[in-house]
Coordinates of N, CA and C in Angstrom, one line a residue:
Chain A
N1 N 0.8 -1.2 0.0 CA 0.0 0.0 0.0 C 0.9 1.3 0.0
A2 N 0.6 2.2 -0.9 CA 1.3 3.4 -0.9 C 0.7 4.4 0.1
G3 N -0.5 4.2 0.5 CA -1.2 5.1 1.5 C -1.7 6.3 0.7
V4 N -1.4 7.5 1.3 CA -1.9 8.7 0.6 C -0.7 9.3 -0.1
T5 N -0.8 9.6 -1.4 CA 0.2 10.2 -2.1 C -0.2 11.6 -2.6
Q6 N 0.7 12.5 -2.7 CA 0.5 13.9 -3.1 C 1.5 14.3 -4.2
T7 N 1.1 14.9 -5.2 CA 2.0 15.5 -6.2 C 1.5 16.9 -6.6
P8 N 2.4 17.9 -6.8 CA 3.9 17.7 -6.6 C 4.3 17.9 -5.2
K9 N 5.6 17.8 -4.9 CA 6.1 18.0 -3.5 C 6.3 19.5 -3.3
F10 N 6.8 20.2 -4.4 CA 7.0 21.6 -4.3 C 6.4 22.3 -5.6
Q11 N 6.0 23.5 -5.4 CA 5.5 24.3 -6.6 C 5.6 25.7 -6.3
V12 N 6.1 26.5 -7.3 CA 6.1 27.9 -7.3 C 5.2 28.5 -8.4
L13 N 4.3 29.3 -8.0 CA 3.3 29.9 -8.9 C 3.4 31.4 -8.9
K14 N 3.1 32.0 -10.0 CA 2.9 33.5 -10.0 C 1.5 33.8 -9.7
T15 N 1.3 35.0 -9.1 CA -0.1 35.5 -8.8 C -1.0 35.4 -10.0
G16 N -2.2 34.8 -9.9 CA -3.1 34.7 -11.0 C -3.0 33.4 -11.8
Q17 N -2.0 32.6 -11.6 CA -1.9 31.3 -12.2 C -2.8 30.3 -11.6
S18 N -3.1 29.3 -12.3 CA -3.9 28.2 -11.8 C -3.1 26.9 -11.7
M19 N -3.5 26.0 -10.8 CA -2.9 24.7 -10.8 C -3.8 23.8 -10.0
T20 N -3.5 22.5 -10.1 CA -4.2 21.4 -9.4 C -3.2 20.6 -8.6
L21 N -3.5 20.5 -7.3 CA -2.7 19.6 -6.4 C -3.4 18.3 -6.4
Q22 N -2.6 17.2 -6.7 CA -3.1 15.9 -6.8 C -3.0 15.2 -5.5
C23 N -4.0 14.4 -5.2 CA -4.1 13.5 -4.0 C -4.7 12.2 -4.4
A24 N -4.1 11.1 -4.0 CA -4.7 9.8 -4.3 C -4.4 8.9 -3.0
Q25 N -5.4 8.0 -2.8 CA -5.2 7.0 -1.7 C -5.6 5.6 -2.2
D26 N -4.9 4.6 -1.8 CA -5.2 3.2 -2.2 C -5.7 2.4 -1.1
M27 N -6.4 3.0 -0.1 CA -6.9 2.2 1.0 C -8.4 2.1 1.0
N28 N -9.0 2.5 -0.1 CA -10.5 2.5 -0.2 C -11.2 3.3 0.9
H29 N -10.6 4.4 1.3 CA -11.2 5.2 2.3 C -12.3 6.1 1.7
E30 N -13.4 6.2 2.4 CA -14.5 7.0 2.0 C -14.3 8.5 2.2
Y31 N -13.7 8.8 3.3 CA -13.5 10.2 3.7 C -12.1 10.7 3.2
M32 N -12.1 11.9 2.5 CA -10.9 12.5 2.1 C -11.0 14.0 2.4
S33 N -9.8 14.6 2.7 CA -9.8 16.0 3.1 C -8.6 16.7 2.6
W34 N -8.6 18.0 2.6 CA -7.5 18.9 2.3 C -7.3 19.9 3.4
Y35 N -6.1 20.0 3.9 CA -5.7 21.0 4.9 C -4.6 21.9 4.4
R36 N -4.5 23.1 5.0 CA -3.4 23.9 4.8 C -2.7 24.1 6.2
Q37 N -1.4 24.2 6.2 CA -0.7 24.4 7.4 C 0.1 25.7 7.3
D38 N -0.2 26.7 8.2 CA 0.6 27.9 8.2 C 1.2 28.1 9.5
P39 N 2.3 28.8 9.6 CA 3.0 29.0 10.9 C 2.1 29.6 12.0
G40 N 2.1 28.9 13.1 CA 1.3 29.4 14.3 C -0.2 29.2 14.1
M41 N -0.6 28.5 13.1 CA -2.1 28.3 12.8 C -2.5 26.8 12.9
G42 N -1.6 25.9 13.0 CA -2.0 24.5 12.9 C -2.5 24.2 11.5
L43 N -3.3 23.1 11.5 CA -3.9 22.7 10.2 C -5.3 23.1 10.1
R44 N -5.7 23.7 9.0 CA -7.0 24.2 8.8 C -7.7 23.5 7.6
L45 N -8.9 23.0 7.8 CA -9.6 22.3 6.8 C -10.1 23.1 5.7
I46 N -9.8 22.8 4.4 CA -10.2 23.6 3.3 C -11.5 23.0 2.7
H47 N -11.4 21.7 2.3 CA -12.6 21.0 1.7 C -12.5 19.6 2.1
Y48 N -13.6 18.9 2.1 CA -13.6 17.5 2.4 C -14.6 16.8 1.6
S49 N -14.5 15.4 1.5 CA -15.5 14.6 0.8 C -15.8 13.4 1.6
V50 N -17.0 13.0 1.7 CA -17.4 11.8 2.4 C -17.7 10.6 1.4
G51 N -17.4 10.8 0.2 CA -17.6 9.7 -0.8 C -17.5 10.3 -2.2
A52 N -17.4 9.4 -3.2 CA -17.4 9.9 -4.6 C -18.6 10.7 -4.9
G53 N -18.4 11.8 -5.5 CA -19.5 12.7 -5.9 C -20.0 13.6 -4.9
I54 N -19.5 13.6 -3.6 CA -19.9 14.4 -2.5 C -18.8 15.2 -2.0
T55 N -18.9 16.5 -2.0 CA -17.8 17.4 -1.4 C -18.5 18.4 -0.6
D56 N -17.8 19.0 0.3 CA -18.3 20.1 1.2 C -17.1 21.0 1.6
Q57 N -17.5 22.2 2.1 CA -16.5 23.2 2.5 C -16.1 23.0 3.9
G58 N -14.8 23.3 4.2 CA -14.3 23.3 5.5 C -14.2 24.7 6.1
E59 N -13.2 24.9 6.9 CA -13.0 26.2 7.6 C -12.6 27.3 6.7
V60 N -11.7 27.0 5.7 CA -11.1 28.0 4.8 C -11.2 27.7 3.4
P61 N -12.4 27.6 2.8 CA -12.6 27.1 1.4 C -12.4 28.1 0.3
N62 N -12.3 29.4 0.6 CA -12.3 30.5 -0.4 C -11.0 30.4 -1.3
G63 N -11.2 30.4 -2.6 CA -10.1 30.3 -3.5 C -9.7 28.9 -4.0
Y64 N -10.4 27.9 -3.4 CA -10.1 26.5 -3.8 C -11.4 25.8 -4.2
N65 N -11.2 24.9 -5.2 CA -12.3 24.0 -5.7 C -11.8 22.6 -5.6
V66 N -12.8 21.7 -5.3 CA -12.5 20.3 -5.3 C -13.6 19.5 -6.1
S67 N -13.2 18.3 -6.4 CA -14.2 17.4 -7.0 C -13.8 16.0 -6.6
R68 N -14.7 15.0 -6.6 CA -14.4 13.6 -6.2 C -15.1 12.7 -7.1
S69 N -14.5 12.4 -8.2 CA -15.1 11.5 -9.2 C -14.9 10.1 -8.9
T70 N -13.8 9.7 -8.2 CA -13.6 8.4 -7.8 C -13.3 8.3 -6.3
T71 N -13.3 7.1 -5.7 CA -13.0 6.9 -4.3 C -11.5 7.3 -4.1
E72 N -10.6 7.0 -5.1 CA -9.2 7.1 -4.9 C -8.7 8.5 -5.0
D73 N -9.3 9.4 -5.8 CA -8.6 10.7 -6.1 C -9.4 11.9 -5.6
F74 N -8.7 12.9 -5.1 CA -9.4 14.1 -4.6 C -8.5 15.3 -4.9
P75 N -8.5 15.8 -6.1 CA -7.7 16.9 -6.5 C -8.2 18.3 -5.9
L76 N -7.2 19.1 -5.6 CA -7.5 20.5 -5.1 C -7.1 21.5 -6.2
R77 N -8.0 22.3 -6.6 CA -7.7 23.3 -7.6 C -7.6 24.7 -7.1
L78 N -6.6 25.4 -7.5 CA -6.5 26.8 -7.2 C -6.7 27.5 -8.6
L79 N -7.8 28.3 -8.7 CA -8.2 28.9 -10.0 C -7.4 30.1 -10.3
S80 N -7.0 30.9 -9.3 CA -6.3 32.1 -9.5 C -5.4 32.4 -8.3
A81 N -4.2 31.9 -8.3 CA -3.4 31.8 -7.1 C -3.1 33.2 -6.5
A82 N -3.1 33.3 -5.2 CA -2.8 34.6 -4.5 C -1.7 34.3 -3.5
P83 N -0.8 35.4 -3.2 CA 0.2 35.2 -2.2 C -0.3 34.6 -0.9
S84 N -1.5 34.9 -0.5 CA -2.1 34.4 0.7 C -2.3 32.9 0.7
Q85 N -2.1 32.3 -0.4 CA -2.3 30.8 -0.6 C -0.9 30.1 -0.5
T86 N 0.1 30.9 -0.2 CA 1.4 30.3 0.1 C 1.3 29.5 1.4
S87 N 1.6 28.2 1.3 CA 1.3 27.3 2.5 C 1.8 25.9 2.2
V88 N 1.7 25.1 3.2 CA 2.0 23.7 3.0 C 0.6 23.0 3.0
Y89 N 0.3 22.2 2.0 CA -1.0 21.6 1.8 C -0.9 20.1 2.1
F90 N -1.8 19.6 2.9 CA -1.8 18.2 3.2 C -3.2 17.6 2.8
C91 N -3.1 16.4 2.2 CA -4.3 15.7 1.9 C -4.4 14.5 2.9
A92 N -5.6 14.2 3.3 CA -5.7 13.1 4.3 C -6.9 12.2 3.9
S93 N -6.9 11.0 4.4 CA -8.1 10.1 4.2 C -8.4 9.4 5.5
S94 N -9.6 8.9 5.6 CA -10.0 8.1 6.7 C -11.1 7.1 6.3
P95 N -11.1 5.9 7.0 CA -12.0 4.9 6.6 C -13.5 5.3 7.0
R96 N -13.6 6.2 8.0 CA -14.9 6.5 8.5 C -15.1 8.1 8.6
T97 N -16.3 8.5 8.4 CA -16.5 9.9 8.4 C -16.3 10.6 9.7
G98 N -15.7 11.8 9.7 CA -15.7 12.7 10.9 C -14.7 12.4 11.9
R99 N -15.0 11.7 13.0 CA -14.3 11.7 14.2 C -13.0 10.9 14.2
Y100 N -12.8 10.0 13.3 CA -11.8 9.0 13.4 C -10.5 9.5 12.8
E101 N -9.4 8.8 13.2 CA -8.1 9.3 12.8 C -7.9 9.3 11.3
Q102 N -7.1 10.2 10.9 CA -6.9 10.4 9.4 C -5.5 10.0 9.1
Y103 N -5.3 9.6 7.8 CA -4.0 9.2 7.3 C -3.6 10.4 6.4
F104 N -2.4 11.0 6.6 CA -2.0 12.1 5.9 C -1.0 11.8 4.8
G105 N -1.0 12.5 3.7 CA 0.0 12.5 2.7 C 1.2 13.3 3.1
P106 N 2.3 13.3 2.3 CA 3.6 14.0 2.8 C 3.5 15.5 2.6
G107 N 2.5 16.0 1.9 CA 2.4 17.4 1.8 C 2.9 18.0 0.5
T108 N 2.4 19.2 0.1 CA 2.9 19.9 -1.1 C 3.2 21.3 -0.6
R109 N 4.4 21.8 -0.8 CA 4.8 23.1 -0.4 C 4.6 24.1 -1.5
L110 N 3.7 25.0 -1.4 CA 3.3 25.9 -2.5 C 3.7 27.3 -2.1
T111 N 4.4 28.0 -3.1 CA 4.8 29.4 -2.9 C 4.2 30.2 -4.1
V112 N 3.5 31.2 -3.7 CA 2.9 32.1 -4.7 C 3.5 33.5 -4.7
T113 N 4.2 33.9 -5.7 CA 4.9 35.1 -5.7 C 4.1 36.2 -6.5
Chain B
D1 N -11.3 32.1 14.8 CA -11.0 31.9 16.2 C -10.4 30.6 16.3
Q2 N -9.4 30.5 17.2 CA -8.7 29.2 17.4 C -9.4 28.5 18.5
Q3 N -10.1 27.4 18.2 CA -10.9 26.7 19.2 C -10.0 25.7 19.9
V4 N -8.8 25.4 19.3 CA -7.9 24.4 20.0 C -6.6 25.2 20.1
K5 N -6.1 25.2 21.3 CA -4.8 26.0 21.5 C -3.8 25.1 22.2
Q6 N -2.6 25.2 21.6 CA -1.4 24.6 22.3 C -0.5 25.8 22.6
N7 N -0.4 26.2 23.8 CA 0.2 27.4 24.2 C 1.7 27.3 24.3
S8 N 2.3 26.1 24.3 CA 3.7 26.0 24.3 C 4.2 25.6 23.0
P9 N 4.9 26.6 22.3 CA 5.4 26.2 20.9 C 6.5 25.2 21.0
S10 N 7.2 25.1 22.1 CA 8.3 24.1 22.2 C 8.5 23.6 23.6
L11 N 9.1 22.4 23.6 CA 9.3 21.7 24.9 C 10.6 20.9 24.7
S12 N 11.5 21.0 25.7 CA 12.7 20.2 25.7 C 12.8 19.4 26.9
V13 N 13.1 18.1 26.8 CA 13.2 17.2 27.9 C 14.4 16.3 27.7
Q14 N 14.9 15.7 28.8 CA 16.0 14.8 28.8 C 15.5 13.3 28.5
E15 N 16.3 12.6 27.7 CA 15.9 11.2 27.4 C 15.6 10.5 28.7
G16 N 14.6 9.7 28.7 CA 14.2 8.9 29.9 C 13.2 9.6 30.8
R17 N 13.1 10.9 30.7 CA 12.2 11.6 31.6 C 10.8 11.7 30.9
I18 N 9.8 12.3 31.6 CA 8.5 12.4 31.1 C 8.3 13.7 30.3
S19 N 7.6 13.5 29.2 CA 7.2 14.7 28.4 C 5.7 14.9 28.6
I20 N 5.4 16.1 28.9 CA 3.9 16.5 29.0 C 3.6 17.6 28.0
L21 N 2.7 17.3 27.1 CA 2.3 18.3 26.1 C 0.8 18.6 26.4
N22 N 0.5 19.9 26.4 CA -0.8 20.4 26.8 C -1.6 21.0 25.7
C23 N -2.9 20.9 25.8 CA -3.8 21.4 24.8 C -5.1 21.9 25.5
D24 N -5.6 23.0 25.1 CA -6.8 23.6 25.6 C -7.8 23.8 24.5
Y25 N -9.1 23.7 24.8 CA -10.1 23.9 23.8 C -11.2 24.8 24.3
T26 N -11.9 25.4 23.4 CA -13.0 26.3 23.9 C -14.4 25.8 23.6
N27 N -14.5 25.0 22.6 CA -15.8 24.5 22.2 C -16.3 23.3 23.0
S28 N -17.3 23.5 23.9 CA -17.7 22.4 24.8 C -18.4 21.3 24.0
M29 N -18.7 21.5 22.7 CA -19.3 20.4 21.9 C -18.4 19.4 21.4
F30 N -17.1 19.7 21.5 CA -16.1 18.7 21.1 C -16.2 17.4 21.9
D31 N -16.3 16.3 21.3 CA -16.4 15.1 22.0 C -15.4 14.0 21.6
Y32 N -14.4 14.4 20.8 CA -13.4 13.4 20.4 C -12.1 14.2 20.1
F33 N -11.0 13.6 20.7 CA -9.8 14.3 20.7 C -8.7 13.4 20.2
L34 N -7.7 13.9 19.4 CA -6.6 13.1 18.9 C -5.3 13.8 19.0
W35 N -4.3 13.1 19.1 CA -2.9 13.6 19.0 C -2.2 13.0 17.7
Y36 N -1.5 13.9 17.0 CA -0.7 13.5 15.9 C 0.7 13.9 16.1
K37 N 1.6 13.2 15.5 CA 3.0 13.5 15.5 C 3.5 13.8 14.1
K38 N 4.4 14.8 14.0 CA 4.8 15.2 12.6 C 6.3 15.4 12.6
Y39 N 7.0 14.6 11.7 CA 8.4 14.8 11.5 C 8.6 15.7 10.3
P40 N 9.7 16.4 10.2 CA 9.9 17.3 9.1 C 9.8 16.7 7.7
A41 N 9.1 17.4 6.8 CA 9.0 16.9 5.4 C 8.1 15.7 5.3
E42 N 7.3 15.4 6.4 CA 6.3 14.3 6.3 C 5.0 14.8 6.8
G43 N 3.9 14.1 6.4 CA 2.6 14.4 6.9 C 2.5 13.9 8.4
P44 N 1.5 14.5 9.1 CA 1.2 14.1 10.5 C 0.8 12.6 10.5
T45 N 1.2 11.9 11.5 CA 0.7 10.5 11.7 C 0.0 10.4 13.1
F46 N -1.1 9.7 13.0 CA -1.9 9.5 14.2 C -1.2 8.8 15.3
L47 N -1.4 9.3 16.5 CA -0.7 8.8 17.7 C -1.7 8.1 18.7
I48 N -2.7 8.8 19.2 CA -3.6 8.3 20.2 C -4.8 9.2 20.2
S49 N -5.9 8.6 20.6 CA -7.2 9.4 20.7 C -7.9 9.1 22.0
I50 N -8.9 10.0 22.3 CA -9.7 9.8 23.4 C -11.1 10.4 23.1
S51 N -12.1 9.7 23.6 CA -13.5 10.3 23.5 C -13.9 10.9 24.8
S52 N -14.9 11.7 24.7 CA -15.3 12.5 25.9 C -15.9 11.6 27.0
I53 N -16.2 10.4 26.7 CA -16.8 9.5 27.8 C -15.7 8.9 28.7
K54 N -14.4 9.2 28.3 CA -13.3 8.7 29.1 C -12.5 9.9 29.6
D55 N -11.6 9.6 30.6 CA -10.7 10.7 31.0 C -9.3 10.3 30.9
K56 N -9.0 9.0 30.4 CA -7.7 8.6 30.2 C -7.6 7.5 29.1
N57 N -6.6 7.5 28.3 CA -6.4 6.4 27.4 C -4.9 6.2 27.2
E58 N -4.5 4.9 27.3 CA -3.1 4.6 27.3 C -2.8 3.7 26.0
D59 N -1.6 3.9 25.5 CA -1.1 3.1 24.4 C 0.4 3.1 24.5
G60 N 0.9 2.0 25.2 CA 2.4 1.9 25.4 C 2.9 3.1 26.2
R61 N 3.9 3.8 25.7 CA 4.5 4.9 26.4 C 3.7 6.2 26.4
F62 N 2.6 6.1 25.6 CA 1.8 7.3 25.4 C 0.4 7.2 26.2
T63 N 0.1 8.3 26.9 CA -1.1 8.4 27.7 C -1.8 9.7 27.4
V64 N -3.0 9.8 27.1 CA -3.7 11.0 26.9 C -4.7 11.1 28.1
F65 N -4.8 12.3 28.7 CA -5.7 12.6 29.8 C -6.6 13.7 29.3
L66 N -7.9 13.6 29.7 CA -8.9 14.6 29.3 C -9.6 15.1 30.6
N67 N -9.6 16.4 30.7 CA -10.3 17.1 31.8 C -11.4 17.9 31.2
K68 N -12.6 17.4 31.1 CA -13.7 18.1 30.4 C -14.1 19.4 31.1
S69 N -14.1 19.4 32.4 CA -14.5 20.6 33.1 C -13.6 21.8 32.8
A70 N -12.3 21.4 32.7 CA -11.3 22.5 32.4 C -11.1 22.7 30.9
K71 N -11.7 21.8 30.1 CA -11.5 21.8 28.6 C -10.0 21.8 28.3
H72 N -9.4 20.7 28.9 CA -8.0 20.6 28.8 C -7.6 19.1 28.5
L73 N -6.7 18.9 27.6 CA -6.1 17.5 27.5 C -4.6 17.6 27.5
S74 N -4.0 16.5 27.8 CA -2.6 16.5 27.8 C -2.1 15.1 27.3
L75 N -0.9 15.1 26.8 CA -0.3 13.9 26.3 C 1.0 13.7 27.1
H76 N 1.1 12.5 27.7 CA 2.2 12.1 28.5 C 3.0 11.1 27.8
I77 N 4.3 11.3 27.7 CA 5.2 10.3 27.0 C 6.2 9.9 28.1
V78 N 6.2 8.6 28.4 CA 7.1 8.1 29.4 C 7.6 6.7 29.1
P79 N 8.9 6.4 29.0 CA 9.9 7.4 29.1 C 10.1 8.1 27.7
S80 N 10.6 9.3 27.7 CA 10.8 10.0 26.4 C 12.1 9.4 25.7
Q81 N 12.1 9.3 24.4 CA 13.2 8.9 23.6 C 13.6 9.9 22.6
P82 N 14.8 9.9 22.1 CA 15.2 10.9 21.1 C 14.3 10.8 19.8
G83 N 13.9 9.6 19.5 CA 13.0 9.4 18.3 C 11.7 10.1 18.5
D84 N 11.3 10.5 19.7 CA 10.0 11.2 19.9 C 10.1 12.6 19.5
S85 N 11.3 13.1 19.2 CA 11.5 14.5 18.8 C 10.7 14.8 17.5
A86 N 9.7 15.7 17.6 CA 8.8 15.9 16.5 C 7.9 17.1 16.9
V87 N 7.0 17.5 16.0 CA 6.0 18.4 16.3 C 4.7 17.6 16.6
Y88 N 4.1 17.9 17.7 CA 2.9 17.2 18.2 C 1.7 18.2 18.0
F89 N 0.6 17.7 17.3 CA -0.6 18.5 17.2 C -1.7 17.8 17.9
C90 N -2.5 18.6 18.6 CA -3.8 18.0 19.2 C -4.9 18.5 18.2
A91 N -5.9 17.7 18.2 CA -7.1 17.9 17.3 C -8.3 17.6 18.1
A92 N -9.4 18.3 17.8 CA -10.7 18.0 18.4 C -11.8 18.1 17.4
G93 N -12.8 17.2 17.6 CA -13.9 17.2 16.7 C -15.2 16.8 17.4
I94 N -16.3 16.9 16.6 CA -17.6 16.6 17.1 C -18.1 15.4 16.4
Y95 N -18.7 14.4 17.1 CA -19.2 13.2 16.5 C -20.1 13.5 15.3
N96 N -19.8 12.8 14.1 CA -20.6 13.0 12.9 C -20.5 14.4 12.3
N97 N -19.5 15.2 12.7 CA -19.2 16.5 12.1 C -17.8 16.4 11.5
N98 N -17.7 16.8 10.3 CA -16.4 16.6 9.6 C -15.3 17.7 9.9
D99 N -15.7 18.7 10.6 CA -14.8 19.9 10.8 C -14.0 19.7 12.0
M100 N -12.8 19.0 11.9 CA -11.9 18.8 12.9 C -11.0 20.0 13.1
R101 N -10.7 20.4 14.3 CA -9.9 21.6 14.5 C -8.6 21.1 15.1
F102 N -7.5 21.8 14.6 CA -6.2 21.4 15.1 C -5.5 22.6 15.9
G103 N -4.7 22.3 16.9 CA -3.9 23.2 17.5 C -2.7 23.6 16.6
A104 N -1.9 24.6 17.0 CA -0.8 25.1 16.3 C 0.5 24.2 16.4
G105 N 0.4 23.3 17.3 CA 1.5 22.3 17.4 C 2.6 22.7 18.5
T106 N 3.2 21.7 19.1 CA 4.3 21.9 20.1 C 5.5 21.1 19.6
R107 N 6.6 21.8 19.4 CA 7.8 21.0 19.0 C 8.5 20.5 20.2
L108 N 8.6 19.1 20.3 CA 9.3 18.4 21.4 C 10.7 18.0 20.9
T109 N 11.6 18.3 21.8 CA 13.0 17.9 21.6 C 13.4 17.0 22.8
V110 N 13.8 15.8 22.5 CA 14.3 14.9 23.5 C 15.8 14.8 23.4
K111 N 16.5 15.2 24.4 CA 18.0 15.3 24.4 C 18.5 14.0 24.9
P112 N 19.5 13.4 24.2 CA 20.1 12.1 24.7 C 20.9 12.4 26.0

């Protein structure tokens, strides 16, 4: 099992550019989520999905889009990058919705100039 | 607003001694709490959890204590080992609600 994989590991964007952060899991988990980690802020939930075709907003969804067409994949799209989106992004999955422990990917470090 | 707070950004202990990491929360609706450990350049990994119906949960060298009246939980590591050096995040959530909140993390350094 590869667990949760994320690509790319590092990315530099110019303001206004768009990109997609990829996330995949091979554990057949129903629940997947995206977090961002900023200094002094912990991890904040951006979007989550409780199954294929179902997504919802988390604590900080503005500027990000997601879709879940398969159980395995949960990409995060930045439509028009802003410097405030400079952060480390983690994707996570869980076999059960909500309260249970999550398995995290290694993260994507994004810099927007 | 930060509903989960870890007020100590860092903690340093000697190998073999006890490490105590603290976490406070403000939302009395939280009924499930977790601790994650994070090494540099890796994602967080789950360590231990506790539900609000308990006040203690043990797993080997790791014990989590929950004081609901004080809205406080702590993670005890005994004995501490150099390999425990990492950033520790506490997280809190509500049953059947997907919005889990994380603290800012405490960097633990265990000195040989």
